Amino acid sequence: MAQDASKLASQDVEAAKRRSRLMRRFLVPSIIGILLFMLPFPLQGTWTIMVKVIADLIGSALGGVLVWLCVAVLTVSSIGSIACLIVPKAFERHMLLEEAFKTTPVWVFIRTVGAVFVWLTVLGVGAQDESAGVLYMITCADDGAFVLDELLTVLVVIFAIAGLLLPLLLDFGLLEFIGALLTRFMRPLFKIPGRGAVDCVTSWVGDGTLGVMLTCNQYEGGYYSAREASIISTTFSAVSITFSIVVLAQVDLMQYFGVYYLLICLVGVVCAIIVPRIPPLSLKKDTYLVEGKAMPETIPAEYATTLDYAVDLALGRAAEFQGIRQFLLNGLKNAVGMWFGVLPCVMAIGTLALLLANNTPIFEILGTPFMPLLQLLQVPEAAAASQTMIVGFTDMFTPSVIAAGSIASPMTRFIVAVVSVTQLLYLSEVGGLILGSKIPVNILELFLIFLERTVISLLIVCPLAHLIF
């Protein structure tokens, strides 16, 4: 009897030691991940996060090399994708190569278009000669050169740093812990699991691209269904605080930043409640790329509290950690997927979208149906404001640039600044990332969600703007 009791006591001690080890394995990487990705701090008069600071430092150090790095990435993406399409078996033996280059013929074409655009732009073909027609429109400073110099050179560093460090949030139990705690709130309100809160916070205080990266990773891992991934990427991948400041400064209304950002948060929450409940998002299916990974929606009977359940889930995830090699492999897989899959898409779609916006009246024509709504909401200079409503689908910054140059009314400039941020799904970055990922949202669905967010934003912002101005 005494021997049995001693054996049980020894097993209890071992179990306690193992639990303590797993708790450290869960807490240390998760806290580091939170500090890097989710904790904002002031720096040189603005708010940022550590991953962005690291990316900026590396970007500054590399300087002009970044442009040629982008050219190399897009070139390799195009050549590799074409080769994988022709001889797929040659890539099947190498997981990273298959992950990077295996795609459909449509996306191979888009990646190749991105590679052609980046070479035309970096070589400056027709950039100084307006008589060059389409070549000039592709490579000029407002179109291809803007996408390459202002977006790709930033994204290429962020994707590398964030991709390599993302396993700190993904692989040690943080999402399981947050998911268990918040599912009872997130599910009824937003139709998504609790772990989606991490994507939202990462986007909001950091960068929308990081949120899309996180969501795509979770969808491919089987933790989100097609519907959940579509909702989170189009609704919760919010524009960062930093870029919101840039937009408001562009329309010269920084004195209203407090109420401006409160309105952005309010509109974001309302859109997150409404948009998932109407088509096209409401029509998405709850199918998974990998079955059996999704968290249960209820707490098992053997757990007394949600916290106990959350901790056990987190420790179970931490126990699956297979060492630093697996950590680096997962991080490299994230970075490679975004480099070779998403960057070409941003170059191709972003350039084409800006080309249309800057050289054709198509977005002015598409914005005309907003005139009656703007007039009904008594928005000053409604005609000028209507021209900014659809152009935000190409690039988030363009509406504020147009407003600053053509709209005199501070109230209307304020409305444009709010709406351009809450529309969210601009093709030159967040929209392009979603289309380039495996998240099942096509460009038509993206445009419909963009329109829904625009209308909801206007219905909230315009009446409140009358009270502010």
CSV table of C-alpha atoms in Angstrom, one decimal:
chain,number,residue,atom,x,y,z
A,1,MET,CA,0.0,0.0,0.0
A,2,ALA,CA,2.8,2.4,1.0
A,3,GLN,CA,4.6,1.6,-2.2
A,4,ASP,CA,1.5,2.4,-4.3
A,5,ALA,CA,1.1,5.7,-2.4
A,6,SER,CA,4.8,6.5,-3.1
A,7,LYS,CA,4.4,5.7,-6.8
A,8,LEU,CA,1.3,7.9,-7.0
A,9,ALA,CA,3.0,10.7,-5.2
A,10,SER,CA,6.0,10.4,-7.6
A,11,GLN,CA,3.6,10.5,-10.6
A,12,ASP,CA,1.9,13.6,-9.2
A,13,VAL,CA,5.3,15.3,-8.8
A,14,GLU,CA,6.3,14.4,-12.4
A,15,ALA,CA,2.9,15.6,-13.7
A,16,ALA,CA,3.3,18.9,-11.8
A,17,LYS,CA,6.9,19.3,-13.3
A,18,ARG,CA,5.6,18.6,-16.8
A,19,ARG,CA,2.8,21.1,-16.4
A,20,SER,CA,5.2,23.7,-15.1
A,21,ARG,CA,7.5,23.1,-18.2
A,22,LEU,CA,4.5,23.4,-20.5
A,23,MET,CA,3.3,26.5,-18.8
A,24,ARG,CA,6.7,28.2,-19.3
A,25,ARG,CA,6.7,27.0,-22.9
A,26,PHE,CA,3.3,28.6,-23.4
A,27,LEU,CA,3.9,31.8,-21.5
A,28,VAL,CA,7.4,32.9,-22.6
A,29,PRO,CA,7.0,32.7,-26.4
A,30,SER,CA,3.4,34.0,-26.2
A,31,ILE,CA,4.4,37.1,-24.1
A,32,ILE,CA,7.3,37.7,-26.5
A,33,GLY,CA,4.8,37.5,-29.4
A,34,ILE,CA,2.4,39.9,-27.7
A,35,LEU,CA,5.3,42.4,-27.1
A,36,LEU,CA,6.4,42.1,-30.7
A,37,PHE,CA,3.0,42.1,-32.5
A,38,MET,CA,0.3,43.5,-30.3
A,39,LEU,CA,1.7,46.0,-27.8
A,40,PRO,CA,1.7,49.5,-29.2
A,41,PHE,CA,4.1,52.2,-27.9
A,42,PRO,CA,4.9,55.8,-28.8
A,43,LEU,CA,8.0,56.5,-30.9
A,44,GLN,CA,8.9,59.8,-32.4
A,45,GLY,CA,5.5,61.2,-32.0
A,46,THR,CA,3.5,58.3,-33.3
A,47,TRP,CA,2.3,54.9,-32.1
A,48,THR,CA,3.8,51.7,-33.5
A,49,ILE,CA,4.7,48.1,-32.7
A,50,MET,CA,8.1,46.4,-32.3
A,51,VAL,CA,7.8,44.2,-35.5
A,52,LYS,CA,7.2,47.4,-37.5
A,53,VAL,CA,10.2,49.1,-35.9
A,54,ILE,CA,12.4,46.1,-36.7
A,55,ALA,CA,11.1,46.1,-40.3
A,56,ASP,CA,11.7,49.8,-40.7
A,57,LEU,CA,15.3,49.5,-39.3
A,58,ILE,CA,16.1,46.7,-41.7
A,59,GLY,CA,14.4,48.5,-44.6
A,60,SER,CA,16.5,51.7,-43.9
A,61,ALA,CA,19.7,49.6,-43.7
A,62,LEU,CA,19.0,47.9,-47.0
A,63,GLY,CA,18.0,51.1,-48.8
A,64,GLY,CA,18.0,50.8,-52.6
A,65,VAL,CA,18.7,47.0,-52.4
A,66,LEU,CA,15.0,46.5,-51.4
A,67,VAL,CA,13.8,47.5,-54.9
A,68,TRP,CA,16.0,44.8,-56.5
A,69,LEU,CA,15.0,42.3,-53.8
A,70,CYS,CA,11.4,42.9,-54.9
A,71,VAL,CA,12.3,42.5,-58.5
A,72,ALA,CA,14.1,39.2,-57.7
A,73,VAL,CA,11.2,37.9,-55.6
A,74,LEU,CA,8.6,38.6,-58.3
A,75,THR,CA,10.8,37.2,-61.1
A,76,VAL,CA,11.5,34.0,-59.2
A,77,SER,CA,7.8,33.7,-58.3
A,78,SER,CA,6.8,33.9,-62.0
A,79,ILE,CA,9.5,31.5,-63.2
A,80,GLY,CA,8.9,29.0,-60.4
A,81,SER,CA,5.1,29.1,-60.8
A,82,ILE,CA,5.4,28.4,-64.5
A,83,ALA,CA,7.8,25.6,-63.9
A,84,CYS,CA,5.6,24.1,-61.2
A,85,LEU,CA,2.6,24.3,-63.6
A,86,ILE,CA,4.6,22.4,-66.3
A,87,VAL,CA,6.4,19.8,-64.2
A,88,PRO,CA,4.5,19.6,-60.8
A,89,LYS,CA,6.2,16.4,-59.8
A,90,ALA,CA,9.6,18.1,-59.6
A,91,PHE,CA,8.2,20.3,-56.8
A,92,GLU,CA,6.3,17.7,-54.8
A,93,ARG,CA,9.4,16.4,-53.0
A,94,HIS,CA,10.2,19.8,-51.5
A,95,MET,CA,7.5,21.2,-49.2
A,96,LEU,CA,8.7,24.8,-49.2
A,97,LEU,CA,9.0,24.9,-53.0
A,98,GLU,CA,5.6,23.4,-53.5
A,99,GLU,CA,4.1,25.9,-50.9
A,100,ALA,CA,5.7,28.8,-52.7
A,101,PHE,CA,5.0,28.0,-56.4
A,102,LYS,CA,2.0,25.6,-56.7
A,103,THR,CA,-1.1,27.5,-57.8
A,104,THR,CA,-3.7,27.7,-60.5
A,105,PRO,CA,-3.1,28.9,-64.1
A,106,VAL,CA,-5.0,32.1,-63.4
A,107,TRP,CA,-2.7,33.0,-60.5
A,108,VAL,CA,0.4,32.0,-62.5
A,109,PHE,CA,-0.7,34.5,-65.1
A,110,ILE,CA,-1.2,37.2,-62.4
A,111,ARG,CA,2.2,36.5,-60.9
A,112,THR,CA,3.8,36.8,-64.4
A,113,VAL,CA,2.0,40.1,-65.0
A,114,GLY,CA,3.4,41.3,-61.7
A,115,ALA,CA,6.9,40.3,-62.7
A,116,VAL,CA,6.5,42.1,-66.1
A,117,PHE,CA,5.2,45.2,-64.4
A,118,VAL,CA,8.0,45.3,-61.9
A,119,TRP,CA,10.7,45.0,-64.6
A,120,LEU,CA,9.1,47.7,-66.7
A,121,THR,CA,8.9,49.9,-63.7
A,122,VAL,CA,12.4,49.4,-62.3
A,123,LEU,CA,13.9,49.9,-65.8
A,124,GLY,CA,11.7,53.0,-66.2
A,125,VAL,CA,10.4,51.9,-69.6
A,126,GLY,CA,8.3,54.9,-70.9
A,127,ALA,CA,8.2,56.5,-67.4
A,128,GLN,CA,9.3,59.9,-68.6
A,129,ASP,CA,7.5,59.8,-72.0
A,130,GLU,CA,3.7,60.4,-71.9
A,131,SER,CA,3.6,59.5,-75.6
A,132,ALA,CA,4.5,56.0,-74.6
A,133,GLY,CA,0.8,55.4,-73.8
A,134,VAL,CA,0.1,52.3,-71.7
A,135,LEU,CA,3.8,51.9,-70.9
A,136,TYR,CA,3.9,55.4,-69.4
A,137,MET,CA,0.7,54.7,-67.4
A,138,ILE,CA,2.1,51.4,-66.0
A,139,THR,CA,5.5,52.7,-64.9
A,140,CYS,CA,4.9,56.4,-64.0
A,141,ALA,CA,5.3,57.7,-60.4
A,142,ASP,CA,1.6,57.5,-59.6
A,143,ASP,CA,1.1,53.9,-60.7
A,144,GLY,CA,3.7,51.1,-61.0
A,145,ALA,CA,6.5,53.2,-59.4
A,146,PHE,CA,4.2,54.0,-56.4
A,147,VAL,CA,3.3,50.3,-55.9
A,148,LEU,CA,7.0,49.3,-56.1
A,149,ASP,CA,8.6,52.1,-54.1
A,150,GLU,CA,5.9,52.7,-51.5
A,151,LEU,CA,4.3,49.3,-51.0
A,152,LEU,CA,6.4,46.4,-52.1
A,153,THR,CA,9.6,47.7,-50.6
A,154,VAL,CA,7.8,47.9,-47.2
A,155,LEU,CA,5.9,44.7,-47.5
A,156,VAL,CA,8.9,42.6,-48.5
A,157,VAL,CA,10.6,43.3,-45.2
A,158,ILE,CA,7.4,43.1,-43.1
A,159,PHE,CA,6.5,39.7,-44.7
A,160,ALA,CA,10.0,38.4,-43.9
A,161,ILE,CA,10.2,39.6,-40.3
A,162,ALA,CA,6.6,38.9,-39.4
A,163,GLY,CA,6.5,35.6,-41.2
A,164,LEU,CA,9.6,34.3,-39.3
A,165,LEU,CA,8.3,35.5,-35.9
A,166,LEU,CA,4.6,34.7,-36.4
A,167,PRO,CA,5.0,31.2,-34.9
A,168,LEU,CA,5.3,33.0,-31.5
A,169,LEU,CA,1.6,33.8,-31.8
A,170,LEU,CA,0.6,30.6,-33.5
A,171,ASP,CA,2.5,27.6,-32.2
A,172,PHE,CA,2.6,27.9,-28.4
A,173,GLY,CA,-1.0,28.1,-27.3
A,174,LEU,CA,-1.9,31.8,-27.3
A,175,LEU,CA,-4.7,31.5,-29.9
A,176,GLU,CA,-6.2,28.5,-28.1
A,177,PHE,CA,-6.1,30.4,-24.8
A,178,ILE,CA,-7.7,33.6,-26.2
A,179,GLY,CA,-10.1,31.5,-28.3
A,180,ALA,CA,-11.5,29.6,-25.3
A,181,LEU,CA,-11.9,32.8,-23.3
A,182,LEU,CA,-13.6,34.9,-26.0
A,183,THR,CA,-15.6,32.4,-28.1
A,184,ARG,CA,-18.8,33.0,-26.1
A,185,PHE,CA,-18.6,36.7,-27.0
A,186,MET,CA,-17.1,36.6,-30.5
A,187,ARG,CA,-19.4,33.9,-31.9
A,188,PRO,CA,-22.8,35.5,-31.1
A,189,LEU,CA,-21.6,39.0,-32.0
A,190,PHE,CA,-19.4,38.5,-35.1
A,191,LYS,CA,-20.0,34.8,-36.2
A,192,ILE,CA,-16.3,33.9,-35.6
A,193,PRO,CA,-14.3,31.9,-33.0
A,194,GLY,CA,-12.7,33.7,-30.1
A,195,ARG,CA,-9.2,33.3,-31.5
A,196,GLY,CA,-10.2,35.8,-34.2
A,197,ALA,CA,-9.7,38.5,-31.6
A,198,VAL,CA,-5.9,38.1,-31.9
A,199,ASP,CA,-6.1,38.7,-35.7
A,200,CYS,CA,-8.1,41.9,-35.0
A,201,VAL,CA,-5.8,43.3,-32.3
A,202,THR,CA,-2.7,42.5,-34.5
A,203,SER,CA,-4.2,44.4,-37.4
A,204,TRP,CA,-5.5,47.3,-35.4
A,205,VAL,CA,-2.4,48.2,-33.4
A,206,GLY,CA,0.1,46.9,-35.9
A,207,ASP,CA,-0.7,46.5,-39.6
A,208,GLY,CA,-3.6,45.1,-41.6
A,209,THR,CA,-1.2,43.0,-43.7
A,210,LEU,CA,-0.2,41.1,-40.5
A,211,GLY,CA,-3.8,40.3,-39.7
A,212,VAL,CA,-4.3,38.9,-43.2
A,213,MET,CA,-1.1,36.8,-42.8
A,214,LEU,CA,-2.3,35.5,-39.5
A,215,THR,CA,-5.8,34.7,-40.8
A,216,CYS,CA,-4.4,32.9,-43.9
A,217,ASN,CA,-2.1,30.8,-41.8
A,218,GLN,CA,-5.0,29.8,-39.5
A,219,TYR,CA,-7.3,28.9,-42.5
A,220,GLU,CA,-4.6,26.8,-44.1
A,221,GLY,CA,-4.0,25.1,-40.8
A,222,GLY,CA,-7.7,24.1,-40.4
A,223,TYR,CA,-8.4,26.4,-37.5
A,224,TYR,CA,-10.8,28.6,-39.4
A,225,SER,CA,-13.5,27.5,-41.8
A,226,ALA,CA,-13.9,29.1,-45.3
A,227,ARG,CA,-16.6,31.4,-43.9
A,228,GLU,CA,-14.7,32.4,-40.8
A,229,ALA,CA,-11.5,33.2,-42.7
A,230,SER,CA,-13.5,35.2,-45.2
A,231,ILE,CA,-15.2,37.2,-42.4
A,232,ILE,CA,-12.0,37.8,-40.4
A,233,SER,CA,-9.9,38.9,-43.4
A,234,THR,CA,-12.5,41.3,-44.8
A,235,THR,CA,-13.9,42.6,-41.5
A,236,PHE,CA,-11.2,42.4,-38.8
A,237,SER,CA,-8.0,43.1,-40.7
A,238,ALA,CA,-8.3,46.8,-39.7
A,239,VAL,CA,-6.1,49.7,-40.9
A,240,SER,CA,-3.4,50.4,-38.4
A,241,ILE,CA,-3.5,53.4,-36.0
A,242,THR,CA,-0.3,54.7,-37.7
A,243,PHE,CA,-1.8,54.8,-41.2
A,244,SER,CA,-5.0,56.3,-39.9
A,245,ILE,CA,-3.0,59.3,-38.6
A,246,VAL,CA,-1.4,59.7,-42.0
A,247,VAL,CA,-4.8,59.8,-43.7
A,248,LEU,CA,-6.1,62.5,-41.3
A,249,ALA,CA,-3.0,64.5,-41.6
A,250,GLN,CA,-3.4,64.5,-45.4
A,251,VAL,CA,-6.8,66.3,-45.1
A,252,ASP,CA,-5.3,68.7,-42.5
A,253,LEU,CA,-7.6,67.8,-39.7
A,254,MET,CA,-5.3,66.3,-37.0
A,255,GLN,CA,-7.0,68.4,-34.3
A,256,TYR,CA,-10.0,66.0,-34.6
A,257,PHE,CA,-7.9,62.8,-34.2
A,258,GLY,CA,-9.6,61.7,-30.9
A,259,VAL,CA,-13.1,61.7,-32.3
A,260,TYR,CA,-11.9,60.5,-35.7
A,261,TYR,CA,-10.4,57.3,-34.3
A,262,LEU,CA,-13.4,56.7,-32.0
A,263,LEU,CA,-15.6,56.9,-35.1
A,264,ILE,CA,-13.3,54.4,-37.0
A,265,CYS,CA,-13.7,52.0,-34.0
A,266,LEU,CA,-17.4,52.4,-33.9
A,267,VAL,CA,-17.9,51.9,-37.7
A,268,GLY,CA,-15.5,48.9,-37.5
A,269,VAL,CA,-17.6,47.2,-34.8
A,270,VAL,CA,-20.9,47.9,-36.6
A,271,CYS,CA,-19.6,46.6,-39.9
A,272,ALA,CA,-18.2,43.5,-38.1
A,273,ILE,CA,-21.7,42.8,-36.7
A,274,ILE,CA,-23.7,43.5,-39.9
A,275,VAL,CA,-21.6,42.4,-42.9
A,276,PRO,CA,-21.1,38.8,-41.9
A,277,ARG,CA,-24.9,38.4,-41.7
A,278,ILE,CA,-25.6,39.5,-45.3
A,279,PRO,CA,-24.4,38.2,-48.7
A,280,PRO,CA,-21.8,37.4,-49.9
A,281,LEU,CA,-20.2,36.5,-46.5
A,282,SER,CA,-23.4,34.9,-45.1
A,283,LEU,CA,-23.4,32.5,-48.1
A,284,LYS,CA,-19.9,31.1,-47.4
A,285,LYS,CA,-19.7,27.5,-46.2
A,286,ASP,CA,-18.2,26.2,-43.0
A,287,THR,CA,-15.8,23.9,-44.8
A,288,TYR,CA,-12.2,23.4,-43.7
A,289,LEU,CA,-9.0,22.8,-45.6
A,290,VAL,CA,-7.9,20.6,-42.7
A,291,GLU,CA,-10.5,18.7,-40.7
A,292,GLY,CA,-10.4,18.3,-36.9
A,293,LYS,CA,-8.4,21.3,-35.9
A,294,ALA,CA,-11.3,23.7,-35.1
A,295,MET,CA,-11.9,24.4,-31.4
A,296,PRO,CA,-15.2,23.2,-29.8
A,297,GLU,CA,-17.8,25.9,-29.1
A,298,THR,CA,-18.7,24.7,-25.6
A,299,ILE,CA,-16.7,24.0,-22.5
A,300,PRO,CA,-16.4,20.2,-21.7
A,301,ALA,CA,-18.3,19.2,-18.6
A,302,GLU,CA,-15.1,18.2,-16.7
A,303,TYR,CA,-13.9,21.8,-16.5
A,304,ALA,CA,-15.1,24.0,-13.7
A,305,THR,CA,-14.3,27.4,-15.4
A,306,THR,CA,-13.5,28.7,-18.8
A,307,LEU,CA,-10.0,29.7,-17.6
A,308,ASP,CA,-9.2,26.1,-16.7
A,309,TYR,CA,-10.3,25.0,-20.1
A,310,ALA,CA,-8.3,27.8,-21.8
A,311,VAL,CA,-5.1,26.9,-20.0
A,312,ASP,CA,-5.5,23.2,-20.8
A,313,LEU,CA,-6.0,24.0,-24.5
A,314,ALA,CA,-2.9,26.3,-24.5
A,315,LEU,CA,-0.7,23.7,-22.7
A,316,GLY,CA,-1.9,21.0,-25.2
A,317,ARG,CA,-0.8,23.2,-28.1
A,318,ALA,CA,2.5,24.0,-26.4
A,319,ALA,CA,3.1,20.2,-25.9
A,320,GLU,CA,3.1,19.8,-29.7
A,321,PHE,CA,6.1,22.0,-30.1
A,322,GLN,CA,8.9,20.0,-31.9
A,323,GLY,CA,11.9,22.3,-31.3
A,324,ILE,CA,13.6,25.2,-32.9
A,325,ARG,CA,13.9,23.5,-36.3
A,326,GLN,CA,10.1,23.3,-36.6
A,327,PHE,CA,9.8,26.9,-35.4
A,328,LEU,CA,12.1,28.1,-38.1
A,329,LEU,CA,10.5,25.9,-40.8
A,330,ASN,CA,7.0,27.2,-39.9
A,331,GLY,CA,8.3,30.8,-40.0
A,332,LEU,CA,10.1,30.3,-43.3
A,333,LYS,CA,6.9,28.7,-44.7
A,334,ASN,CA,4.9,31.8,-43.7
A,335,ALA,CA,7.4,34.2,-45.2
A,336,VAL,CA,7.9,32.3,-48.4
A,337,GLY,CA,4.2,32.0,-49.0
A,338,MET,CA,3.7,35.7,-48.6
A,339,TRP,CA,6.8,36.7,-50.7
A,340,PHE,CA,6.1,34.5,-53.7
A,341,GLY,CA,2.3,34.4,-53.5
A,342,VAL,CA,1.2,37.8,-52.4
A,343,LEU,CA,3.8,40.3,-53.5
A,344,PRO,CA,3.3,39.6,-57.3
A,345,CYS,CA,-0.5,40.0,-56.7
A,346,VAL,CA,0.0,43.4,-55.1
A,347,MET,CA,2.2,44.6,-57.9
A,348,ALA,CA,-0.2,43.3,-60.7
A,349,ILE,CA,-3.6,44.2,-59.2
A,350,GLY,CA,-2.4,47.4,-57.4
A,351,THR,CA,-0.8,48.8,-60.5
A,352,LEU,CA,-3.8,48.0,-62.7
A,353,ALA,CA,-6.2,49.5,-60.1
A,354,LEU,CA,-4.2,52.7,-59.8
A,355,LEU,CA,-3.8,52.9,-63.6
A,356,LEU,CA,-7.6,52.9,-63.9
A,357,ALA,CA,-8.0,55.4,-61.1
A,358,ASN,CA,-5.5,57.9,-62.4
A,359,ASN,CA,-6.1,57.7,-66.1
A,360,THR,CA,-9.8,56.9,-66.7
A,361,PRO,CA,-13.1,58.3,-65.4
A,362,ILE,CA,-14.3,54.8,-64.4
A,363,PHE,CA,-14.3,55.5,-60.6
A,364,GLU,CA,-15.9,58.9,-61.1
A,365,ILE,CA,-18.7,57.1,-63.0
A,366,LEU,CA,-19.0,54.3,-60.5
A,367,GLY,CA,-19.1,56.9,-57.7
A,368,THR,CA,-22.1,58.7,-59.2
A,369,PRO,CA,-24.7,56.4,-57.6
A,370,PHE,CA,-23.5,57.7,-54.2
A,371,MET,CA,-24.6,61.2,-55.1
A,372,PRO,CA,-28.3,60.8,-53.9
A,373,LEU,CA,-27.2,59.2,-50.6
A,374,LEU,CA,-24.6,61.9,-49.9
A,375,GLN,CA,-27.2,64.6,-50.8
A,376,LEU,CA,-29.8,62.9,-48.6
A,377,LEU,CA,-27.3,62.9,-45.7
A,378,GLN,CA,-26.7,66.6,-46.5
A,379,VAL,CA,-23.0,66.3,-47.2
A,380,PRO,CA,-21.4,69.5,-48.5
A,381,GLU,CA,-19.8,69.3,-51.9
A,382,ALA,CA,-21.5,65.9,-52.5
A,383,ALA,CA,-20.4,65.7,-56.2
A,384,ALA,CA,-16.7,66.0,-55.2
A,385,ALA,CA,-17.2,63.6,-52.3
A,386,SER,CA,-18.9,61.0,-54.5
A,387,GLN,CA,-15.7,60.7,-56.7
A,388,THR,CA,-13.8,59.5,-53.7
A,389,MET,CA,-16.2,56.7,-52.7
A,390,ILE,CA,-15.2,54.0,-55.2
A,391,VAL,CA,-11.6,55.1,-55.8
A,392,GLY,CA,-10.8,53.8,-52.3
A,393,PHE,CA,-11.2,50.3,-53.7
A,394,THR,CA,-7.8,50.8,-55.5
A,395,ASP,CA,-5.9,52.5,-52.7
A,396,MET,CA,-6.8,53.7,-49.2
A,397,PHE,CA,-4.7,56.9,-49.5
A,398,THR,CA,-6.0,58.1,-52.8
A,399,PRO,CA,-9.4,59.4,-51.5
A,400,SER,CA,-7.8,61.6,-48.9
A,401,VAL,CA,-5.4,63.0,-51.6
A,402,ILE,CA,-8.3,63.8,-53.8
A,403,ALA,CA,-10.2,65.3,-50.9
A,404,ALA,CA,-7.3,67.5,-49.9
A,405,GLY,CA,-7.0,68.9,-53.4
A,406,SER,CA,-10.6,69.3,-54.4
A,407,ILE,CA,-12.8,69.7,-51.3
A,408,ALA,CA,-13.0,72.9,-49.3
A,409,SER,CA,-15.5,71.8,-46.6
A,410,PRO,CA,-13.7,70.4,-43.5
A,411,MET,CA,-16.7,68.3,-42.6
A,412,THR,CA,-16.6,66.6,-46.0
A,413,ARG,CA,-12.9,66.1,-45.8
A,414,PHE,CA,-13.4,64.5,-42.4
A,415,ILE,CA,-16.1,62.2,-43.8
A,416,VAL,CA,-13.9,61.1,-46.7
A,417,ALA,CA,-11.0,60.5,-44.2
A,418,VAL,CA,-13.1,58.2,-42.0
A,419,VAL,CA,-14.8,56.3,-44.8
A,420,SER,CA,-11.5,55.7,-46.7
A,421,VAL,CA,-10.2,53.9,-43.6
A,422,THR,CA,-13.3,52.0,-42.7
A,423,GLN,CA,-13.8,50.7,-46.3
A,424,LEU,CA,-10.7,48.6,-45.6
A,425,LEU,CA,-10.5,46.5,-48.8
A,426,TYR,CA,-8.2,48.5,-51.1
A,427,LEU,CA,-6.6,46.4,-53.8
A,428,SER,CA,-3.2,47.9,-53.6
A,429,GLU,CA,-2.6,46.2,-50.2
A,430,VAL,CA,-5.2,44.4,-48.0
A,431,GLY,CA,-7.5,43.5,-50.9
A,432,GLY,CA,-4.6,42.3,-53.0
A,433,LEU,CA,-3.3,40.2,-50.1
A,434,ILE,CA,-6.7,38.5,-49.7
A,435,LEU,CA,-6.9,37.8,-53.4
A,436,GLY,CA,-3.4,36.4,-53.5
A,437,SER,CA,-4.0,34.1,-50.5
A,438,LYS,CA,-6.0,30.9,-50.2
A,439,ILE,CA,-8.8,32.7,-48.5
A,440,PRO,CA,-11.9,31.9,-50.7
A,441,VAL,CA,-12.9,35.5,-51.6
A,442,ASN,CA,-12.9,36.5,-55.2
A,443,ILE,CA,-12.7,40.1,-56.6
A,444,LEU,CA,-16.4,40.5,-57.2
A,445,GLU,CA,-17.2,39.4,-53.6
A,446,LEU,CA,-14.5,41.8,-52.4
A,447,PHE,CA,-16.1,44.7,-54.2
A,448,LEU,CA,-19.5,43.9,-52.9
A,449,ILE,CA,-18.2,43.8,-49.3
A,450,PHE,CA,-16.4,47.1,-50.0
A,451,LEU,CA,-19.7,48.7,-51.1
A,452,GLU,CA,-21.5,47.3,-48.0
A,453,ARG,CA,-18.8,48.8,-45.7
A,454,THR,CA,-19.0,52.1,-47.6
A,455,VAL,CA,-22.7,52.5,-47.2
A,456,ILE,CA,-22.7,51.5,-43.5
A,457,SER,CA,-19.8,53.9,-42.9
A,458,LEU,CA,-21.7,56.8,-44.5
A,459,LEU,CA,-24.9,56.1,-42.6
A,460,ILE,CA,-23.0,56.3,-39.3
A,461,VAL,CA,-20.4,59.0,-40.0
A,462,CYS,CA,-22.4,61.6,-41.9
A,463,PRO,CA,-25.0,62.3,-39.1
A,464,LEU,CA,-22.3,62.4,-36.5
A,465,ALA,CA,-20.1,64.7,-38.6
A,466,HIS,CA,-23.0,67.2,-38.6
A,467,LEU,CA,-22.8,67.2,-34.8
A,468,ILE,CA,-19.0,67.7,-34.8
A,469,PHE,CA,-18.7,70.5,-37.4
